[in-house]
PDB file of C-alpha atoms and ligand atoms in Angstrom:
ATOM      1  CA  UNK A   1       5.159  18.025   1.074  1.00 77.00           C
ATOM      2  CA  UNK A   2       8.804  17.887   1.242  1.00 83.00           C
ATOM      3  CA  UNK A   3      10.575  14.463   2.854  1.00 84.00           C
ATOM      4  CA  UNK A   4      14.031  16.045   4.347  1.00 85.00           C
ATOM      5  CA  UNK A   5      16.706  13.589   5.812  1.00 88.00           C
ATOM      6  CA  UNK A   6      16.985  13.945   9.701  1.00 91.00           C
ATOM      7  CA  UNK A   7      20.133  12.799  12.092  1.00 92.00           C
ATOM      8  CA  UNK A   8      19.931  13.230  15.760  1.00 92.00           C
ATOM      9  CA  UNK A   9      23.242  13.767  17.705  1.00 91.00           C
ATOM     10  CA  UNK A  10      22.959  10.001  18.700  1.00 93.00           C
ATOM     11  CA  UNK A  11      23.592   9.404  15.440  1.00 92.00           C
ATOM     12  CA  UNK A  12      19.688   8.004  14.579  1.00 93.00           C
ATOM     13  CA  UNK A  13      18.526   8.424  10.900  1.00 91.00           C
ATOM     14  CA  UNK A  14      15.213   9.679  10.162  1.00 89.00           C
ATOM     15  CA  UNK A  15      12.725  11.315   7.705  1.00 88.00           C
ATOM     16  CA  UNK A  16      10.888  14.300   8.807  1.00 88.00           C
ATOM     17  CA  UNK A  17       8.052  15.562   6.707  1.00 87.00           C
ATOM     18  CA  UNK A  18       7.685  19.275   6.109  1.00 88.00           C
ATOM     19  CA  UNK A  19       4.855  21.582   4.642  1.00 88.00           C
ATOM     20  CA  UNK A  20       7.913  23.519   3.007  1.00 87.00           C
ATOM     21  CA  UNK A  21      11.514  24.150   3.544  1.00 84.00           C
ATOM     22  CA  UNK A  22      10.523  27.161   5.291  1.00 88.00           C
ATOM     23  CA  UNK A  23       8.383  25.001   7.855  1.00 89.00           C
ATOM     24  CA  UNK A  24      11.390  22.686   8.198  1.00 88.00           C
ATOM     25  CA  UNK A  25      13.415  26.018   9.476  1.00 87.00           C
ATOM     26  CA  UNK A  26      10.670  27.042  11.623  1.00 89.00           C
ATOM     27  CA  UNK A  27       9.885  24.003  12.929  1.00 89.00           C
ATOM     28  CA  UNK A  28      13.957  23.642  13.538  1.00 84.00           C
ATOM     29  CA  UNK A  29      14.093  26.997  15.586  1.00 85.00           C
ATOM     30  CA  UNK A  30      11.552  26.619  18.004  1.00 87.00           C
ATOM     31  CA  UNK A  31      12.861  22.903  19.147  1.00 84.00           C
ATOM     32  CA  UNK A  32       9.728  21.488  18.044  1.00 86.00           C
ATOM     33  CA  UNK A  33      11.845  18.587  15.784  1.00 89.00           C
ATOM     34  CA  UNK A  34      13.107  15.327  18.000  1.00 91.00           C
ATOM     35  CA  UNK A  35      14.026  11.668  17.422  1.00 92.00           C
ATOM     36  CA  UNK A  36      11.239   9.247  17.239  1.00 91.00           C
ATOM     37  CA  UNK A  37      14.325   6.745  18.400  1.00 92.00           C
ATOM     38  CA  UNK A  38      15.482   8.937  21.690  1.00 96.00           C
ATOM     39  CA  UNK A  39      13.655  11.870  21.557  1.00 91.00           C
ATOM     40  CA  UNK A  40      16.026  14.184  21.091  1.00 91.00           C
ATOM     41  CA  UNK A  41      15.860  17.696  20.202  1.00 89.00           C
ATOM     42  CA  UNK A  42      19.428  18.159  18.505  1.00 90.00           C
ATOM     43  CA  UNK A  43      18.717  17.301  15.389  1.00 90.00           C
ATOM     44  CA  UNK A  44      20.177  18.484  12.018  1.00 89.00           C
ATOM     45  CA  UNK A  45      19.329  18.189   8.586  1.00 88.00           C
ATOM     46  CA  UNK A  46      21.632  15.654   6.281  1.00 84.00           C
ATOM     47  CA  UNK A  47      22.425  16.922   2.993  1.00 73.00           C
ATOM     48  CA  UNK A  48      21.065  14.224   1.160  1.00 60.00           C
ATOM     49  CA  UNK A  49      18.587  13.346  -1.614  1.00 53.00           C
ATOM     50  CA  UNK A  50      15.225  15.096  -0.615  1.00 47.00           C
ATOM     51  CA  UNK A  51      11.840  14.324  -2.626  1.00 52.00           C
ATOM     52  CA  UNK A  52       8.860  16.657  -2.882  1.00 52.00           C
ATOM     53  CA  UNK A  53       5.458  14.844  -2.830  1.00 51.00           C
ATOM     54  CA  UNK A  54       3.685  16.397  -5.877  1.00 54.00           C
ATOM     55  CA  UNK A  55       0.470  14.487  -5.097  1.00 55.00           C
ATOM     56  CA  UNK A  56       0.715  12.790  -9.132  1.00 54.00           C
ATOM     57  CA  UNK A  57       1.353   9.327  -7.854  1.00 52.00           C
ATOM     58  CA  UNK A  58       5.037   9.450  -7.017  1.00 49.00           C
ATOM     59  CA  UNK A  59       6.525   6.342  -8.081  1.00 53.00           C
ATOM     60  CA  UNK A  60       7.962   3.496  -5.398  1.00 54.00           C
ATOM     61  CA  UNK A  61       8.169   5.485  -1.996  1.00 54.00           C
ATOM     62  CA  UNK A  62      11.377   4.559   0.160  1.00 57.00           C
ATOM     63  CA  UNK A  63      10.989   1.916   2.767  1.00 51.00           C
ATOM     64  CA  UNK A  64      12.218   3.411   6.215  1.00 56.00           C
ATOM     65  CA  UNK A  65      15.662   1.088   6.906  1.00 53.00           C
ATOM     66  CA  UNK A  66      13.960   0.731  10.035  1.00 49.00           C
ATOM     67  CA  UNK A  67      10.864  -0.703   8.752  1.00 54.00           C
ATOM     68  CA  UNK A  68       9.595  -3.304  11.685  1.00 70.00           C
ATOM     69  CA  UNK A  69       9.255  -5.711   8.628  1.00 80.00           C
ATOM     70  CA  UNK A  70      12.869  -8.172   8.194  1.00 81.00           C
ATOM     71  CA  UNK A  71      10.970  -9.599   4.888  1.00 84.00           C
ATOM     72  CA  UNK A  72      10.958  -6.564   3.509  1.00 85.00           C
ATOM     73  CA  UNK A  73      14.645  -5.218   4.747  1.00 83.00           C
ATOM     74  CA  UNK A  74      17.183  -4.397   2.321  1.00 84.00           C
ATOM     75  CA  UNK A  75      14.347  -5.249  -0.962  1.00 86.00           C
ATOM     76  CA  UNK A  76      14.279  -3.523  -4.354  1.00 86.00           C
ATOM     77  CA  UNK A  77      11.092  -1.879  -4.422  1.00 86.00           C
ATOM     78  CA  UNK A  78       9.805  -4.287  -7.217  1.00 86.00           C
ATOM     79  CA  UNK A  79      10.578  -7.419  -4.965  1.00 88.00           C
ATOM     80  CA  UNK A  80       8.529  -6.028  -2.478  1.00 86.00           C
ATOM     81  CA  UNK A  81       5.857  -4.496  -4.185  1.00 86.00           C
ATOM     82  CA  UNK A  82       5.853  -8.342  -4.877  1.00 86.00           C
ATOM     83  CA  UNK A  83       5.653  -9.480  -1.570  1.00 86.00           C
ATOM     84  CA  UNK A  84       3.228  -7.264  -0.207  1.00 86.00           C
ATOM     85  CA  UNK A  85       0.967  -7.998  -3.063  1.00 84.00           C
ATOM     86  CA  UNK A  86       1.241 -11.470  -2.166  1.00 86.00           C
ATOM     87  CA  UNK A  87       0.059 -10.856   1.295  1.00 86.00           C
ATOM     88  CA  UNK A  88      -2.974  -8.972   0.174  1.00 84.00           C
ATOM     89  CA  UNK A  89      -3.981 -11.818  -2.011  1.00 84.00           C
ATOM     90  CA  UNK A  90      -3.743 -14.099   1.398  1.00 86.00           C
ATOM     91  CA  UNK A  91      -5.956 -11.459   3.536  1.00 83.00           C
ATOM     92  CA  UNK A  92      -8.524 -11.983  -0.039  1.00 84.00           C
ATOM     93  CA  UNK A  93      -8.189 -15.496   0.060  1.00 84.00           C
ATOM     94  CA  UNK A  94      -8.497 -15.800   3.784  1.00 86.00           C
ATOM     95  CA  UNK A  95     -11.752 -13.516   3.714  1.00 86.00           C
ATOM     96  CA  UNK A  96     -13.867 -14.884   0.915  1.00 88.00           C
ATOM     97  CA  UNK A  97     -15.671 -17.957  -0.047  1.00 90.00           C
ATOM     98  CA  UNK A  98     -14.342 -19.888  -2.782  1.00 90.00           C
ATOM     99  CA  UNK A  99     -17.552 -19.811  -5.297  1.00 91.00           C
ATOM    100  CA  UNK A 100     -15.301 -20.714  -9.078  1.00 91.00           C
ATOM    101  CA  UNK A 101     -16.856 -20.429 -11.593  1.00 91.00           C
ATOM    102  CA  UNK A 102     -20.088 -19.871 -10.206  1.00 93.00           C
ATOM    103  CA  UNK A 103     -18.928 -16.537 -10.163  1.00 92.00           C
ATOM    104  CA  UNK A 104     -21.032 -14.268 -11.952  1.00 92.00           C
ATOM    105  CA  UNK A 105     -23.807 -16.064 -11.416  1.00 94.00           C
ATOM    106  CA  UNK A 106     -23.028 -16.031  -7.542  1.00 92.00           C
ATOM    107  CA  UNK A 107     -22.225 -12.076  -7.877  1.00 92.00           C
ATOM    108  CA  UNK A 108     -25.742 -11.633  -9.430  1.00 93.00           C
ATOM    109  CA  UNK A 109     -27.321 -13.602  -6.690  1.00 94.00           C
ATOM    110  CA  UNK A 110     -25.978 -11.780  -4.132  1.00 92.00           C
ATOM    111  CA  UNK A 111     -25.962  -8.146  -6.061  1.00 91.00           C
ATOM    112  CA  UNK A 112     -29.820  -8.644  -6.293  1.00 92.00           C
ATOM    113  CA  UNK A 113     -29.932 -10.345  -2.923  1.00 92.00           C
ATOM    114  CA  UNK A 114     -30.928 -13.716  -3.905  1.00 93.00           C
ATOM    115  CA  UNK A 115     -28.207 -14.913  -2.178  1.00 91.00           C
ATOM    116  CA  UNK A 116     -27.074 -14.428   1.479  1.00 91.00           C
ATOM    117  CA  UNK A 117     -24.743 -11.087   1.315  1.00 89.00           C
ATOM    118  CA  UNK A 118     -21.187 -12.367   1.612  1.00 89.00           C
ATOM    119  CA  UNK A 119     -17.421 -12.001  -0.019  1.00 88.00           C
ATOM    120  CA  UNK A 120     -16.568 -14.383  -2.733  1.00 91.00           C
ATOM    121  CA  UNK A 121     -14.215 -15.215  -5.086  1.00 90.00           C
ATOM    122  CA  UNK A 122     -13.957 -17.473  -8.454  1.00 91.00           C
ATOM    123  CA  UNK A 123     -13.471 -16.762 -12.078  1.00 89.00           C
ATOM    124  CA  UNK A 124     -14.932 -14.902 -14.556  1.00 89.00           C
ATOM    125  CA  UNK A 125     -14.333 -14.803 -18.010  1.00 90.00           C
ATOM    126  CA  UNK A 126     -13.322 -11.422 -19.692  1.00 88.00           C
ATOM    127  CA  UNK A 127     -17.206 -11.063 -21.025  1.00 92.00           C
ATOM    128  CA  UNK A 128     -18.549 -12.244 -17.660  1.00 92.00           C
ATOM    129  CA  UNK A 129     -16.421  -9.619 -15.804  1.00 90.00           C
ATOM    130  CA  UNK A 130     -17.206  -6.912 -18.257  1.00 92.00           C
ATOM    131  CA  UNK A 131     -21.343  -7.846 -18.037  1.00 93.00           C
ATOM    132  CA  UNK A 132     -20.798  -7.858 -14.367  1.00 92.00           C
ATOM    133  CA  UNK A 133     -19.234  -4.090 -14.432  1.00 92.00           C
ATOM    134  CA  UNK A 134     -22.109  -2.956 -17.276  1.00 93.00           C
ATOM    135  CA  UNK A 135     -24.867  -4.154 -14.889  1.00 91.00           C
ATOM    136  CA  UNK A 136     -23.112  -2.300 -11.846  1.00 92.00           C
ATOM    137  CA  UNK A 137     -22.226  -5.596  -9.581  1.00 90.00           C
ATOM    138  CA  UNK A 138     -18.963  -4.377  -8.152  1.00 85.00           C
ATOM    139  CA  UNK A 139     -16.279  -6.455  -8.846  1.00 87.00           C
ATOM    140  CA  UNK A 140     -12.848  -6.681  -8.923  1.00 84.00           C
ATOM    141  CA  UNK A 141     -10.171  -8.445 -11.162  1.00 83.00           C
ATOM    142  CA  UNK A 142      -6.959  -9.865  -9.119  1.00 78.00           C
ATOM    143  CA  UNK A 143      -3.894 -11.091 -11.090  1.00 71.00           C
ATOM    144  CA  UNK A 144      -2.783 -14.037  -8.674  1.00 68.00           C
ATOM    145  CA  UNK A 145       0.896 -14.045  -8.854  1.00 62.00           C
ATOM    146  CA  UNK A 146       2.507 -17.186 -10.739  1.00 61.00           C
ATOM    147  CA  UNK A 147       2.224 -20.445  -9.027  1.00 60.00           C
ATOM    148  CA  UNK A 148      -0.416 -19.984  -6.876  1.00 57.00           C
ATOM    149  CA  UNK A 149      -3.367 -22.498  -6.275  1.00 54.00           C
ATOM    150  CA  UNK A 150      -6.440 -20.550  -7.185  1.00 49.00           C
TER     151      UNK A 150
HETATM  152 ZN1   ZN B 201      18.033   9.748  18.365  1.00 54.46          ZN
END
């Protein structure tokens, strides 16, 4: 894939996303290109940087400037690579029962359904987690970001 800048004649800034530059061109000539903003069809290509999505885990994709997100506006890709992570830690949190460190025993019970079949949470020690892995429970380690309870 190849990510080519896009400006309408109303001046709106977009990404279009093209098999090749050859589709780009074809796509161009039979007015099959518009503004997701106004939907128009006189659009032109802005000489600007243009990346080509080799599939080998392209590092830190650009956030659209017009990214329906004002926390994330106008971030470094670190900081919010930082928040976003944050927010998936909430959606864990929110979704899973507290167990501690009952954990591995909990993941056992539940893995060899002993225990009602459910989402938990709690800590493991490195052996614990790795005795968990060899005995195919599936479970997941989560950094939690500094300064968070639990
Ligand atoms: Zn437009």
């Amino acid at each position: 894939m190849i990510v080519f800048d896009l400006l309408c004649h109303a001046g709106h800034r977009f990404e279009g996303w093209f098999a090749s530059a050859e589709d780009y061109g074809a796509q161009c000539q039979r007015g099959l290109l518009s503004c997701p903003q106004c939907g128009s069809a006189r659009v032109e290509r802005v000489p600007s940087a243009t990346r080509i999505n080799t599939g080998l885990g392209e590092p830190a994709q650009k956030v659209p400037p017009n990214a329906a997100d004002p926390e994330l506006a106008g971030k470094d890709p670190f900081s919010i690579a930082q928040i976003l992570y944050s927010r998936l830690v909430d959606e864990i949190i929110s979704r899973t029962e507290d167990v501690g460190s009952q954990f591995p025993v909990e993941a056992r019970r539940i893995h060899y359904q002993e225990a009602p079949a459910r989402a938990i949470r709690g800590v493991a020690t490195r052996e614990e987690h790795e005795a968990l892995v060899e005995d195919g429970i599936p479970v997941a380690r989560l950094p939690l970001p500094r300064g968070r309870p639990n």
